[in-house]
Every structure is written in structure tokens, then in C-alpha cells.
Amino acid sequence: MMPQTTRTTTDATVLGMGEMGHALATSLLKSGHTVTVWNRTSAKAHALVDTGARIAPTVKDAVASSPLVVTCLLDTASVLEQLEPSVDALTGRTLVNLTTATPAEARDLADWARRHDIDFVDGGIMATPDMIGQPGSMILYSGDALVIGRHRPLLEVFGEATYVGQDPGAAALFDTAMLGAMYAMFAGFELGGRMVRTGGGSAAELAAMLTPFLQAMAATLEDAAKLLDEPGVHEPIQSVEFTRSAIDLLIRSAEGTGQSGELLLATRALLTGD
Ligand code: FVH
């Protein structure tokens, strides 16, 4: 392991040593890359010193240390707050933003980067920190395909690097669409768990039965996608009338256990246009 005091340049810099940034930096170090890290609360960055990471005292120093800078901070505002004062050091380098953003925020960040001659790629992490560098970890990327191609071997360390388009907002679009679907699923489980518990059942029992059921349902998403992608071409498996009546029954059942039917009302509106 090279003593950090003798090294001033590294393969990549990771800004943000929260749960995810720590996992990203660690995976790069494990794969043999040299890494500079920075965190606002410096103790979290210093926790990596034994792994061989170079600890940068400032954002400017961190940015100037590597040709590739990865940001994994709380939100887009914190990314700009930290990068703006060091923008001169970032010019001519590549910025890969793995901070969750809205598509509009990612596009604005891309515009900001372009104005400062920074090669920019936006990414959406479809994994939890413990999955980084493991099979099953997927990161969505969008922006300049040439820039992504140039850094692909390093980016593949985090997980499968999936390119979703030239629009810098595309990764955030797919990311937030997928996270929205995930949260809707967890909300459905929360409601179902509360319902079965009023009848003496447990959420654990529900989870055991629901998991294979949802896996089977997930297999039908490709058919559901055809209805959205080619409206008017395909017939829904269930009619709108059937869906409306079925969800009304579910609302009555939820309310009968003392739970709110709001989630199902919103679901019915989305699926039937009511
Ligand atoms: N954790 C996960 O499972 C998800 C998976 C999907 C992608 N997300 C996104 O990753 C970003 C970072 O998430 P995280 O898990 O690392 O989050 P925390 O552990 O809470 O760490 C937050 C880091 O952000 C730093 N920070 C916050 N505000 C500022 C600021 N104004 N200036 C500089 N840094 C800031 C914070 O620093 P500190 O509090 O330790 O000083 C942490 O390093 C996020 O976009 C997720 O949506 C993770």
C-alpha cells in the first residue's frame, strides 16, 4: 500500500463519504484503483485512511487530485454548494454525479458543467451500499457516450454500467421512475401488513406469501409496458370496468379494517383515469 503522503494524484476522487460514497470509494480501492476522498465531516473521510485512500483536506484539493471526480452527496444543492467554489480546478476533468437528482436537476448540472468545460455524466445508483461492487448492482448512466466509454472500466467496478441515453436527465428519469415504483410497492405492503394484523395475522406471514406473488406479477410488466408504449394497439388483460370494481372492493376491505383507502384511491385514479 502506497503511503498517502507520497501520492498527490489518483485515478479517481470521491466527494462524499456517507454510506454510499464510502461504498463507492471502498470498491475502487479493492479493485486496485488509487482514490482520493473528501467529506464535509472530515472524520468520515479519515475512516478510510487504513484502506490506502488519499484524504483531501479541501474540495479543491480533492478535485485537483484526479482526472475523474465522483460526487455522492445528499442532493444536487449540496453538489453545487461544494463544487462552485472549486470550479476552476474541475475544468478539463470528468464529473460523474451519482447523487440522486431529478431529471431537470441533472440537465441543469450538465449545462453548468458544459459552461465550465467539464465532461459530465449523470448516474442513478440502483443498489444499496452493501451491493456496490457485487453482482446485482446496477448503475444507470446518461450523457455523452464517449465520456462514459472512456471511464467504463472504472465505472463497472461499482456495478453493471447501463447506458440509458444522451439526454443527461435520462438516468435520473429512469432512476426516479424505478424508485417511485419501489416506494409504491412498499406503501402497498405497509397497508397490507396493517390490514392482516387487524385480523390476527402477521406482516411476516404476508411477506412470505406476497414475495412469490409479486415475483409472478413482475413477470407481467413487459405486457403492461406494451399498453403504455403502443396505446390503442393492445387490449388490456382486465377491462377498465373490472379494474375499477376490483379496486373499489379493495378500498372497502382496507377501510373495513380501519385503514385509509387513500393509497388505493390514487392507484385507481392512475389505472382507470377516474
Ligand atoms: N444509501 C442508499 O441506499 C441510496 C441508494 C441509491 C442512491 N442513494 C443516493 O446516494 C447519495 C448519498 O447517499 P448516502 O447513502 O451516502 O447518504 P448519507 O449516508 O446520508 O450521506 C450523505 C452525504 O452527503 C453529505 N452532505 C450532506 N449535505 C452536504 C453539504 N451541504 N455539503 C457537503 N456534503 C454534504 C454528507 O456529509 P456529512 O454530513 O457526513 O458531513 C454525507 O457525506 C444520495 O443522493 C442518495 O439519494 C443512496
PDB file of C-alpha atoms and ligand atoms in Angstrom:
ATOM      1  CA  MET A   1       0.000   0.000   0.000  1.00  0.00           C
ATOM      2  CA  MET A   2       1.440   3.340  -1.023  1.00  0.00           C
ATOM      3  CA  PRO A   3       1.755   5.785   1.907  1.00  0.00           C
ATOM      4  CA  GLN A   4      -0.746   8.560   1.229  1.00  0.00           C
ATOM      5  CA  THR A   5       1.793  11.284   1.978  1.00  0.00           C
ATOM      6  CA  THR A   6       3.848  10.415  -1.142  1.00  0.00           C
ATOM      7  CA  ARG A   7       0.882  10.398  -3.532  1.00  0.00           C
ATOM      8  CA  THR A   8      -0.618  13.580  -4.898  1.00  0.00           C
ATOM      9  CA  THR A   9      -2.573  12.236  -7.876  1.00  0.00           C
ATOM     10  CA  THR A  10      -5.021   9.341  -8.007  1.00  0.00           C
ATOM     11  CA  ASP A  11      -7.270   7.563 -10.527  1.00  0.00           C
ATOM     12  CA  ALA A  12     -10.483   8.913  -9.061  1.00  0.00           C
ATOM     13  CA  THR A  13     -11.791  11.273  -6.411  1.00  0.00           C
ATOM     14  CA  VAL A  14     -14.952  10.548  -4.468  1.00  0.00           C
ATOM     15  CA  LEU A  15     -16.658  13.513  -2.807  1.00  0.00           C
ATOM     16  CA  GLY A  16     -18.996  12.425  -0.028  1.00  0.00           C
ATOM     17  CA  MET A  17     -18.207   9.678   2.451  1.00  0.00           C
ATOM     18  CA  GLY A  18     -21.748   8.928   3.531  1.00  0.00           C
ATOM     19  CA  GLU A  19     -22.943   5.313   3.359  1.00  0.00           C
ATOM     20  CA  MET A  20     -22.926   5.242  -0.422  1.00  0.00           C
ATOM     21  CA  GLY A  21     -19.801   7.319  -1.078  1.00  0.00           C
ATOM     22  CA  HIS A  22     -17.880   5.129   1.358  1.00  0.00           C
ATOM     23  CA  ALA A  23     -19.037   2.010  -0.515  1.00  0.00           C
ATOM     24  CA  LEU A  24     -18.058   3.509  -3.886  1.00  0.00           C
ATOM     25  CA  ALA A  25     -14.587   4.528  -2.706  1.00  0.00           C
ATOM     26  CA  THR A  26     -14.012   1.181  -0.995  1.00  0.00           C
ATOM     27  CA  SER A  27     -14.960  -0.763  -4.118  1.00  0.00           C
ATOM     28  CA  LEU A  28     -12.484   1.270  -6.195  1.00  0.00           C
ATOM     29  CA  LEU A  29      -9.718   0.715  -3.654  1.00  0.00           C
ATOM     30  CA  LYS A  30     -10.450  -3.035  -3.519  1.00  0.00           C
ATOM     31  CA  SER A  31     -10.206  -3.237  -7.286  1.00  0.00           C
ATOM     32  CA  GLY A  32      -6.723  -1.702  -7.205  1.00  0.00           C
ATOM     33  CA  HIS A  33      -7.513   1.907  -8.070  1.00  0.00           C
ATOM     34  CA  THR A  34      -5.896   4.821  -6.312  1.00  0.00           C
ATOM     35  CA  VAL A  35      -8.532   7.048  -4.748  1.00  0.00           C
ATOM     36  CA  THR A  36      -8.755  10.472  -3.142  1.00  0.00           C
ATOM     37  CA  VAL A  37     -11.666  11.050  -0.804  1.00  0.00           C
ATOM     38  CA  TRP A  38     -13.224  14.118   0.769  1.00  0.00           C
ATOM     39  CA  ASN A  39     -16.118  14.562   3.158  1.00  0.00           C
ATOM     40  CA  ARG A  40     -17.599  17.665   4.777  1.00  0.00           C
ATOM     41  CA  THR A  41     -17.303  15.985   8.176  1.00  0.00           C
ATOM     42  CA  SER A  42     -13.662  15.013   7.876  1.00  0.00           C
ATOM     43  CA  ALA A  43     -13.757  12.121  10.374  1.00  0.00           C
ATOM     44  CA  LYS A  44     -15.767  10.050   7.864  1.00  0.00           C
ATOM     45  CA  ALA A  45     -13.052  10.519   5.240  1.00  0.00           C
ATOM     46  CA  HIS A  46     -10.276   9.726   7.712  1.00  0.00           C
ATOM     47  CA  ALA A  47     -12.002   6.418   8.459  1.00  0.00           C
ATOM     48  CA  LEU A  48     -10.668   5.279   5.051  1.00  0.00           C
ATOM     49  CA  VAL A  49      -7.037   6.102   5.712  1.00  0.00           C
ATOM     50  CA  ASP A  50      -6.108   2.486   6.510  1.00  0.00           C
ATOM     51  CA  THR A  51      -7.523   1.343   3.165  1.00  0.00           C
ATOM     52  CA  GLY A  52      -4.916   3.387   1.286  1.00  0.00           C
ATOM     53  CA  ALA A  53      -7.199   6.236   0.291  1.00  0.00           C
ATOM     54  CA  ARG A  54      -5.671   9.668  -0.025  1.00  0.00           C
ATOM     55  CA  ILE A  55      -7.577  12.077   2.223  1.00  0.00           C
ATOM     56  CA  ALA A  56      -8.023  15.518   0.739  1.00  0.00           C
ATOM     57  CA  PRO A  57      -8.315  18.439   3.161  1.00  0.00           C
ATOM     58  CA  THR A  58     -10.460  20.531   0.808  1.00  0.00           C
ATOM     59  CA  VAL A  59     -12.799  20.053  -2.151  1.00  0.00           C
ATOM     60  CA  LYS A  60     -10.356  21.958  -4.349  1.00  0.00           C
ATOM     61  CA  ASP A  61      -7.501  19.645  -3.418  1.00  0.00           C
ATOM     62  CA  ALA A  62      -9.746  16.588  -3.909  1.00  0.00           C
ATOM     63  CA  VAL A  63     -10.901  17.732  -7.344  1.00  0.00           C
ATOM     64  CA  ALA A  64      -7.364  18.588  -8.477  1.00  0.00           C
ATOM     65  CA  SER A  65      -6.109  15.132  -7.463  1.00  0.00           C
ATOM     66  CA  SER A  66      -7.828  13.018 -10.143  1.00  0.00           C
ATOM     67  CA  PRO A  67      -8.979  13.199 -13.766  1.00  0.00           C
ATOM     68  CA  LEU A  68     -12.310  11.669 -12.685  1.00  0.00           C
ATOM     69  CA  VAL A  69     -14.411  13.117  -9.869  1.00  0.00           C
ATOM     70  CA  VAL A  70     -17.410  11.227  -8.474  1.00  0.00           C
ATOM     71  CA  THR A  71     -19.939  13.126  -6.372  1.00  0.00           C
ATOM     72  CA  CYS A  72     -22.187  11.227  -3.967  1.00  0.00           C
ATOM     73  CA  LEU A  73     -23.688  13.829  -1.673  1.00  0.00           C
ATOM     74  CA  LEU A  74     -27.108  14.334  -0.157  1.00  0.00           C
ATOM     75  CA  ASP A  75     -28.692  16.241  -3.038  1.00  0.00           C
ATOM     76  CA  THR A  76     -27.989  18.458  -6.050  1.00  0.00           C
ATOM     77  CA  ALA A  77     -27.898  21.624  -3.918  1.00  0.00           C
ATOM     78  CA  SER A  78     -25.048  20.195  -1.835  1.00  0.00           C
ATOM     79  CA  VAL A  79     -23.174  19.166  -5.009  1.00  0.00           C
ATOM     80  CA  LEU A  80     -23.299  22.715  -6.384  1.00  0.00           C
ATOM     81  CA  GLU A  81     -22.568  24.226  -2.978  1.00  0.00           C
ATOM     82  CA  GLN A  82     -19.316  22.236  -2.839  1.00  0.00           C
ATOM     83  CA  LEU A  83     -18.253  22.373  -6.494  1.00  0.00           C
ATOM     84  CA  GLU A  84     -18.995  26.017  -7.327  1.00  0.00           C
ATOM     85  CA  PRO A  85     -16.081  27.477  -5.312  1.00  0.00           C
ATOM     86  CA  SER A  86     -13.674  24.914  -6.881  1.00  0.00           C
ATOM     87  CA  VAL A  87     -14.969  25.032 -10.414  1.00  0.00           C
ATOM     88  CA  ASP A  88     -11.631  26.177 -11.866  1.00  0.00           C
ATOM     89  CA  ALA A  89      -9.967  23.012 -10.572  1.00  0.00           C
ATOM     90  CA  LEU A  90     -12.717  20.906 -12.166  1.00  0.00           C
ATOM     91  CA  THR A  91     -12.357  22.391 -15.641  1.00  0.00           C
ATOM     92  CA  GLY A  92     -10.929  19.815 -18.074  1.00  0.00           C
ATOM     93  CA  ARG A  93     -11.813  16.888 -15.829  1.00  0.00           C
ATOM     94  CA  THR A  94     -14.727  14.459 -15.811  1.00  0.00           C
ATOM     95  CA  LEU A  95     -17.517  14.763 -13.263  1.00  0.00           C
ATOM     96  CA  VAL A  96     -19.697  11.704 -12.619  1.00  0.00           C
ATOM     97  CA  ASN A  97     -22.609  12.702 -10.424  1.00  0.00           C
ATOM     98  CA  LEU A  98     -24.056   9.742  -8.535  1.00  0.00           C
ATOM     99  CA  THR A  99     -26.127  11.933  -6.224  1.00  0.00           C
ATOM    100  CA  THR A 100     -29.829  11.244  -6.713  1.00  0.00           C
ATOM    101  CA  ALA A 101     -31.324  14.081  -8.770  1.00  0.00           C
ATOM    102  CA  THR A 102     -34.479  14.947 -10.638  1.00  0.00           C
ATOM    103  CA  PRO A 103     -34.102  14.888 -14.441  1.00  0.00           C
ATOM    104  CA  ALA A 104     -34.299  18.702 -14.509  1.00  0.00           C
ATOM    105  CA  GLU A 105     -31.580  18.986 -11.875  1.00  0.00           C
ATOM    106  CA  ALA A 106     -29.338  16.591 -13.813  1.00  0.00           C
ATOM    107  CA  ARG A 107     -29.835  18.617 -17.007  1.00  0.00           C
ATOM    108  CA  ASP A 108     -29.080  21.859 -15.154  1.00  0.00           C
ATOM    109  CA  LEU A 109     -25.930  20.298 -13.723  1.00  0.00           C
ATOM    110  CA  ALA A 110     -24.932  19.193 -17.230  1.00  0.00           C
ATOM    111  CA  ASP A 111     -25.442  22.761 -18.515  1.00  0.00           C
ATOM    112  CA  TRP A 112     -23.385  24.121 -15.627  1.00  0.00           C
ATOM    113  CA  ALA A 113     -20.608  21.602 -16.394  1.00  0.00           C
ATOM    114  CA  ARG A 114     -20.661  22.437 -20.125  1.00  0.00           C
ATOM    115  CA  ARG A 115     -20.276  26.155 -19.354  1.00  0.00           C
ATOM    116  CA  HIS A 116     -17.140  25.316 -17.379  1.00  0.00           C
ATOM    117  CA  ASP A 117     -15.632  22.799 -19.859  1.00  0.00           C
ATOM    118  CA  ILE A 118     -16.218  19.872 -17.555  1.00  0.00           C
ATOM    119  CA  ASP A 119     -17.064  16.481 -19.082  1.00  0.00           C
ATOM    120  CA  PHE A 120     -20.245  15.467 -17.306  1.00  0.00           C
ATOM    121  CA  VAL A 121     -22.068  12.196 -16.777  1.00  0.00           C
ATOM    122  CA  ASP A 122     -25.076  11.696 -14.534  1.00  0.00           C
ATOM    123  CA  GLY A 123     -25.771   8.397 -12.839  1.00  0.00           C
ATOM    124  CA  GLY A 124     -28.522   6.747 -10.867  1.00  0.00           C
ATOM    125  CA  ILE A 125     -27.499   4.066  -8.406  1.00  0.00           C
ATOM    126  CA  MET A 126     -29.926   1.148  -8.401  1.00  0.00           C
ATOM    127  CA  ALA A 127     -28.312  -0.556  -5.425  1.00  0.00           C
ATOM    128  CA  THR A 128     -27.819  -0.227  -1.688  1.00  0.00           C
ATOM    129  CA  PRO A 129     -24.319   0.451  -0.292  1.00  0.00           C
ATOM    130  CA  ASP A 130     -23.709  -3.230   0.592  1.00  0.00           C
ATOM    131  CA  MET A 131     -24.445  -4.212  -3.020  1.00  0.00           C
ATOM    132  CA  ILE A 132     -21.804  -1.916  -4.565  1.00  0.00           C
ATOM    133  CA  GLY A 133     -19.168  -3.936  -6.405  1.00  0.00           C
ATOM    134  CA  GLN A 134     -21.298  -7.092  -6.085  1.00  0.00           C
ATOM    135  CA  PRO A 135     -23.323  -8.951  -8.711  1.00  0.00           C
ATOM    136  CA  GLY A 136     -26.791  -7.376  -8.923  1.00  0.00           C
ATOM    137  CA  SER A 137     -25.533  -3.815  -8.513  1.00  0.00           C
ATOM    138  CA  MET A 138     -26.642  -1.662 -11.443  1.00  0.00           C
ATOM    139  CA  ILE A 139     -25.826   1.995 -12.117  1.00  0.00           C
ATOM    140  CA  LEU A 140     -27.698   3.891 -14.823  1.00  0.00           C
ATOM    141  CA  TYR A 141     -25.688   6.474 -16.772  1.00  0.00           C
ATOM    142  CA  SER A 142     -26.681   9.163 -19.227  1.00  0.00           C
ATOM    143  CA  GLY A 143     -24.880  11.900 -21.112  1.00  0.00           C
ATOM    144  CA  ASP A 144     -22.002  11.806 -23.555  1.00  0.00           C
ATOM    145  CA  ALA A 145     -21.474   8.151 -24.538  1.00  0.00           C
ATOM    146  CA  LEU A 146     -17.828   8.825 -25.392  1.00  0.00           C
ATOM    147  CA  VAL A 147     -17.131  10.123 -21.890  1.00  0.00           C
ATOM    148  CA  ILE A 148     -18.866   7.130 -20.335  1.00  0.00           C
ATOM    149  CA  GLY A 149     -16.975   4.776 -22.672  1.00  0.00           C
ATOM    150  CA  ARG A 150     -13.657   6.325 -21.685  1.00  0.00           C
ATOM    151  CA  HIS A 151     -14.307   5.665 -17.995  1.00  0.00           C
ATOM    152  CA  ARG A 152     -16.339   2.465 -18.346  1.00  0.00           C
ATOM    153  CA  PRO A 153     -13.713   0.086 -16.884  1.00  0.00           C
ATOM    154  CA  LEU A 154     -13.628   2.141 -13.674  1.00  0.00           C
ATOM    155  CA  LEU A 155     -17.398   2.688 -13.575  1.00  0.00           C
ATOM    156  CA  GLU A 156     -18.004  -1.056 -13.993  1.00  0.00           C
ATOM    157  CA  VAL A 157     -16.307  -1.550 -10.613  1.00  0.00           C
ATOM    158  CA  PHE A 158     -19.423  -0.133  -8.905  1.00  0.00           C
ATOM    159  CA  GLY A 159     -21.792  -2.452 -10.738  1.00  0.00           C
ATOM    160  CA  GLU A 160     -23.230  -3.075 -14.174  1.00  0.00           C
ATOM    161  CA  ALA A 161     -22.931   0.250 -16.023  1.00  0.00           C
ATOM    162  CA  THR A 162     -26.160   0.662 -18.008  1.00  0.00           C
ATOM    163  CA  TYR A 163     -26.264   3.493 -20.544  1.00  0.00           C
ATOM    164  CA  VAL A 164     -29.767   4.934 -20.934  1.00  0.00           C
ATOM    165  CA  GLY A 165     -29.222   7.819 -23.337  1.00  0.00           C
ATOM    166  CA  GLN A 166     -27.555  11.041 -24.390  1.00  0.00           C
ATOM    167  CA  ASP A 167     -30.025  13.271 -22.532  1.00  0.00           C
ATOM    168  CA  PRO A 168     -28.187  13.964 -19.243  1.00  0.00           C
ATOM    169  CA  GLY A 169     -31.551  13.739 -17.458  1.00  0.00           C
ATOM    170  CA  ALA A 170     -32.280  10.209 -18.690  1.00  0.00           C
ATOM    171  CA  ALA A 171     -30.529   8.343 -15.880  1.00  0.00           C
ATOM    172  CA  ALA A 172     -32.378  10.437 -13.288  1.00  0.00           C
ATOM    173  CA  LEU A 173     -35.640   9.851 -15.162  1.00  0.00           C
ATOM    174  CA  PHE A 174     -35.274   6.055 -15.051  1.00  0.00           C
ATOM    175  CA  ASP A 175     -33.809   6.177 -11.541  1.00  0.00           C
ATOM    176  CA  THR A 176     -36.687   8.171 -10.065  1.00  0.00           C
ATOM    177  CA  ALA A 177     -39.273   6.152 -12.041  1.00  0.00           C
ATOM    178  CA  MET A 178     -37.848   2.948 -10.588  1.00  0.00           C
ATOM    179  CA  LEU A 179     -37.587   4.342  -7.069  1.00  0.00           C
ATOM    180  CA  GLY A 180     -41.173   5.605  -7.334  1.00  0.00           C
ATOM    181  CA  ALA A 181     -42.345   2.101  -8.266  1.00  0.00           C
ATOM    182  CA  MET A 182     -40.346   0.682  -5.382  1.00  0.00           C
ATOM    183  CA  TYR A 183     -41.829   3.094  -2.831  1.00  0.00           C
ATOM    184  CA  ALA A 184     -45.340   2.396  -4.157  1.00  0.00           C
ATOM    185  CA  MET A 185     -44.689  -1.317  -3.594  1.00  0.00           C
ATOM    186  CA  PHE A 186     -43.503  -0.707  -0.026  1.00  0.00           C
ATOM    187  CA  ALA A 187     -46.531   1.506   0.626  1.00  0.00           C
ATOM    188  CA  GLY A 188     -48.771  -1.328  -0.595  1.00  0.00           C
ATOM    189  CA  PHE A 189     -47.017  -3.732   1.732  1.00  0.00           C
ATOM    190  CA  GLU A 190     -47.351  -1.322   4.662  1.00  0.00           C
ATOM    191  CA  LEU A 191     -51.107  -1.105   4.046  1.00  0.00           C
ATOM    192  CA  GLY A 192     -51.428  -4.872   3.602  1.00  0.00           C
ATOM    193  CA  GLY A 193     -49.381  -5.566   6.733  1.00  0.00           C
ATOM    194  CA  ARG A 194     -51.543  -3.248   8.802  1.00  0.00           C
ATOM    195  CA  MET A 195     -54.683  -4.908   7.382  1.00  0.00           C
ATOM    196  CA  VAL A 196     -53.690  -8.505   8.144  1.00  0.00           C
ATOM    197  CA  ARG A 197     -52.563  -7.578  11.632  1.00  0.00           C
ATOM    198  CA  THR A 198     -56.118  -6.399  12.478  1.00  0.00           C
ATOM    199  CA  GLY A 199     -57.271  -9.955  11.781  1.00  0.00           C
ATOM    200  CA  GLY A 200     -54.607 -11.619  13.938  1.00  0.00           C
ATOM    201  CA  GLY A 201     -52.198 -12.282  11.066  1.00  0.00           C
ATOM    202  CA  SER A 202     -48.637 -11.021  10.919  1.00  0.00           C
ATOM    203  CA  ALA A 203     -46.739  -8.915   8.417  1.00  0.00           C
ATOM    204  CA  ALA A 204     -44.170 -11.729   8.273  1.00  0.00           C
ATOM    205  CA  GLU A 205     -46.829 -14.177   7.055  1.00  0.00           C
ATOM    206  CA  LEU A 206     -47.930 -11.653   4.473  1.00  0.00           C
ATOM    207  CA  ALA A 207     -44.340 -11.130   3.318  1.00  0.00           C
ATOM    208  CA  ALA A 208     -43.832 -14.866   2.847  1.00  0.00           C
ATOM    209  CA  MET A 209     -46.960 -15.134   0.670  1.00  0.00           C
ATOM    210  CA  LEU A 210     -46.571 -11.818  -1.108  1.00  0.00           C
ATOM    211  CA  THR A 211     -42.979 -12.269  -2.254  1.00  0.00           C
ATOM    212  CA  PRO A 212     -43.601 -15.091  -4.765  1.00  0.00           C
ATOM    213  CA  PHE A 213     -46.892 -13.466  -5.804  1.00  0.00           C
ATOM    214  CA  LEU A 214     -45.168 -10.155  -6.616  1.00  0.00           C
ATOM    215  CA  GLN A 215     -42.394 -12.010  -8.436  1.00  0.00           C
ATOM    216  CA  ALA A 216     -45.039 -13.622 -10.655  1.00  0.00           C
ATOM    217  CA  MET A 217     -46.730 -10.240 -11.161  1.00  0.00           C
ATOM    218  CA  ALA A 218     -43.403  -8.616 -12.041  1.00  0.00           C
ATOM    219  CA  ALA A 219     -43.117 -11.075 -14.904  1.00  0.00           C
ATOM    220  CA  THR A 220     -46.194  -9.460 -16.488  1.00  0.00           C
ATOM    221  CA  LEU A 221     -44.668  -5.959 -16.582  1.00  0.00           C
ATOM    222  CA  GLU A 222     -43.490  -6.443 -20.156  1.00  0.00           C
ATOM    223  CA  ASP A 223     -47.119  -6.892 -21.244  1.00  0.00           C
ATOM    224  CA  ALA A 224     -48.182  -3.859 -19.218  1.00  0.00           C
ATOM    225  CA  ALA A 225     -45.430  -1.864 -20.931  1.00  0.00           C
ATOM    226  CA  LYS A 226     -46.912  -2.601 -24.362  1.00  0.00           C
ATOM    227  CA  LEU A 227     -50.139  -0.840 -23.332  1.00  0.00           C
ATOM    228  CA  LEU A 228     -48.204   2.285 -22.411  1.00  0.00           C
ATOM    229  CA  ASP A 229     -45.753   2.241 -25.315  1.00  0.00           C
ATOM    230  CA  GLU A 230     -48.302   1.478 -28.024  1.00  0.00           C
ATOM    231  CA  PRO A 231     -51.611   2.975 -26.888  1.00  0.00           C
ATOM    232  CA  GLY A 232     -54.614   1.704 -28.797  1.00  0.00           C
ATOM    233  CA  VAL A 233     -52.726  -1.235 -30.277  1.00  0.00           C
ATOM    234  CA  HIS A 234     -53.092  -3.743 -27.443  1.00  0.00           C
ATOM    235  CA  GLU A 235     -56.087  -4.724 -25.306  1.00  0.00           C
ATOM    236  CA  PRO A 236     -55.640  -4.664 -21.510  1.00  0.00           C
ATOM    237  CA  ILE A 237     -55.988  -8.102 -19.894  1.00  0.00           C
ATOM    238  CA  GLN A 238     -58.534  -6.596 -17.499  1.00  0.00           C
ATOM    239  CA  SER A 239     -61.079  -4.047 -18.622  1.00  0.00           C
ATOM    240  CA  VAL A 240     -61.176  -0.606 -17.004  1.00  0.00           C
ATOM    241  CA  GLU A 241     -64.584  -1.526 -15.532  1.00  0.00           C
ATOM    242  CA  PHE A 242     -63.135  -4.657 -13.951  1.00  0.00           C
ATOM    243  CA  THR A 243     -60.148  -2.745 -12.538  1.00  0.00           C
ATOM    244  CA  ARG A 244     -62.400  -0.009 -11.115  1.00  0.00           C
ATOM    245  CA  SER A 245     -64.713  -2.541  -9.454  1.00  0.00           C
ATOM    246  CA  ALA A 246     -61.793  -4.612  -8.116  1.00  0.00           C
ATOM    247  CA  ILE A 247     -60.056  -1.608  -6.573  1.00  0.00           C
ATOM    248  CA  ASP A 248     -63.332  -0.356  -5.080  1.00  0.00           C
ATOM    249  CA  LEU A 249     -63.629  -3.706  -3.325  1.00  0.00           C
ATOM    250  CA  LEU A 250     -60.052  -3.344  -2.053  1.00  0.00           C
ATOM    251  CA  ILE A 251     -60.835   0.141  -0.731  1.00  0.00           C
ATOM    252  CA  ARG A 252     -63.879  -1.214   1.155  1.00  0.00           C
ATOM    253  CA  SER A 253     -61.750  -4.024   2.569  1.00  0.00           C
ATOM    254  CA  ALA A 254     -58.985  -1.659   3.728  1.00  0.00           C
ATOM    255  CA  GLU A 255     -61.466   0.771   5.257  1.00  0.00           C
ATOM    256  CA  GLY A 256     -63.248  -2.144   6.939  1.00  0.00           C
ATOM    257  CA  THR A 257     -60.049  -2.824   8.875  1.00  0.00           C
ATOM    258  CA  GLY A 258     -59.782   0.822   9.902  1.00  0.00           C
ATOM    259  CA  GLN A 259     -57.121   1.685   7.331  1.00  0.00           C
ATOM    260  CA  SER A 260     -57.159   4.559   4.893  1.00  0.00           C
ATOM    261  CA  GLY A 261     -58.215   3.865   1.324  1.00  0.00           C
ATOM    262  CA  GLU A 262     -56.220   6.857   0.028  1.00  0.00           C
ATOM    263  CA  LEU A 263     -53.402   4.814  -1.494  1.00  0.00           C
ATOM    264  CA  LEU A 264     -55.866   2.622  -3.388  1.00  0.00           C
ATOM    265  CA  LEU A 265     -57.931   5.636  -4.465  1.00  0.00           C
ATOM    266  CA  ALA A 266     -54.813   7.149  -6.020  1.00  0.00           C
ATOM    267  CA  THR A 267     -53.994   3.780  -7.600  1.00  0.00           C
ATOM    268  CA  ARG A 268     -57.495   3.543  -9.076  1.00  0.00           C
ATOM    269  CA  ALA A 269     -57.228   7.053 -10.495  1.00  0.00           C
ATOM    270  CA  LEU A 270     -53.912   6.245 -12.163  1.00  0.00           C
ATOM    271  CA  LEU A 271     -55.071   2.923 -13.617  1.00  0.00           C
ATOM    272  CA  THR A 272     -58.575   3.871 -14.719  1.00  0.00           C
ATOM    273  CA  GLY A 273     -58.273   7.621 -15.377  1.00  0.00           C
ATOM    274  CA  ASP A 274     -61.062   8.321 -12.822  1.00  0.00           C
TER     275      ASP A 274
HETATM  276  N1  FVH B   1     -27.952   4.745   0.591  1.00  0.00           N
HETATM  277  C1  FVH B   1     -28.706   4.214  -0.386  1.00  0.00           C
HETATM  278  O1  FVH B   1     -29.162   3.077  -0.301  1.00  0.00           O
HETATM  279  C2  FVH B   1     -29.056   5.033  -1.623  1.00  0.00           C
HETATM  280  C3  FVH B   1     -29.067   4.169  -2.857  1.00  0.00           C
HETATM  281  C4  FVH B   1     -29.451   4.944  -4.088  1.00  0.00           C
HETATM  282  C5  FVH B   1     -28.600   6.216  -4.223  1.00  0.00           C
HETATM  283  N2  FVH B   1     -28.596   6.956  -2.980  1.00  0.00           N
HETATM  284  C6  FVH B   1     -28.107   8.322  -3.114  1.00  0.00           C
HETATM  285  O2  FVH B   1     -26.720   8.471  -2.808  1.00  0.00           O
HETATM  286  C7  FVH B   1     -26.499   9.772  -2.271  1.00  0.00           C
HETATM  287  C8  FVH B   1     -25.760   9.657  -0.958  1.00  0.00           C
HETATM  288  O3  FVH B   1     -26.460   8.781  -0.128  1.00  0.00           O
HETATM  289  P1  FVH B   1     -25.817   8.184   1.183  1.00  0.00           P
HETATM  290  O4  FVH B   1     -26.462   6.879   1.443  1.00  0.00           O
HETATM  291  O5  FVH B   1     -24.346   8.215   1.117  1.00  0.00           O
HETATM  292  O6  FVH B   1     -26.338   9.253   2.257  1.00  0.00           O
HETATM  293  P2  FVH B   1     -25.735   9.620   3.675  1.00  0.00           P
HETATM  294  O7  FVH B   1     -25.085   8.455   4.325  1.00  0.00           O
HETATM  295  O8  FVH B   1     -26.831  10.301   4.419  1.00  0.00           O
HETATM  296  O9  FVH B   1     -24.579  10.670   3.363  1.00  0.00           O
HETATM  297  C9  FVH B   1     -24.862  11.958   2.864  1.00  0.00           C
HETATM  298  C10 FVH B   1     -23.566  12.579   2.422  1.00  0.00           C
HETATM  299  O10 FVH B   1     -23.846  13.885   1.924  1.00  0.00           O
HETATM  300  C11 FVH B   1     -23.005  14.820   2.651  1.00  0.00           C
HETATM  301  N3  FVH B   1     -23.636  16.116   2.664  1.00  0.00           N
HETATM  302  C12 FVH B   1     -24.897  16.442   3.017  1.00  0.00           C
HETATM  303  N4  FVH B   1     -25.096  17.761   2.849  1.00  0.00           N
HETATM  304  C13 FVH B   1     -23.931  18.288   2.431  1.00  0.00           C
HETATM  305  C14 FVH B   1     -23.493  19.587   2.090  1.00  0.00           C
HETATM  306  N5  FVH B   1     -24.332  20.646   2.136  1.00  0.00           N
HETATM  307  N6  FVH B   1     -22.226  19.750   1.679  1.00  0.00           N
HETATM  308  C15 FVH B   1     -21.372  18.698   1.620  1.00  0.00           C
HETATM  309  N7  FVH B   1     -21.722  17.420   1.910  1.00  0.00           N
HETATM  310  C16 FVH B   1     -22.987  17.231   2.309  1.00  0.00           C
HETATM  311  C17 FVH B   1     -22.809  14.191   3.991  1.00  0.00           C
HETATM  312  O11 FVH B   1     -21.702  14.808   4.610  1.00  0.00           O
HETATM  313  P3  FVH B   1     -21.543  14.821   6.213  1.00  0.00           P
HETATM  314  O12 FVH B   1     -22.936  15.045   6.791  1.00  0.00           O
HETATM  315  O13 FVH B   1     -21.003  13.473   6.594  1.00  0.00           O
HETATM  316  O14 FVH B   1     -20.639  15.927   6.507  1.00  0.00           O
HETATM  317  C18 FVH B   1     -22.575  12.742   3.587  1.00  0.00           C
HETATM  318  O15 FVH B   1     -21.275  12.561   3.109  1.00  0.00           O
HETATM  319  C19 FVH B   1     -27.877  10.426  -2.113  1.00  0.00           C
HETATM  320  O16 FVH B   1     -28.116  11.286  -3.212  1.00  0.00           O
HETATM  321  C20 FVH B   1     -28.820   9.257  -2.159  1.00  0.00           C
HETATM  322  O17 FVH B   1     -30.108   9.591  -2.652  1.00  0.00           O
HETATM  323  C21 FVH B   1     -28.151   6.229  -1.820  1.00  0.00           C
END
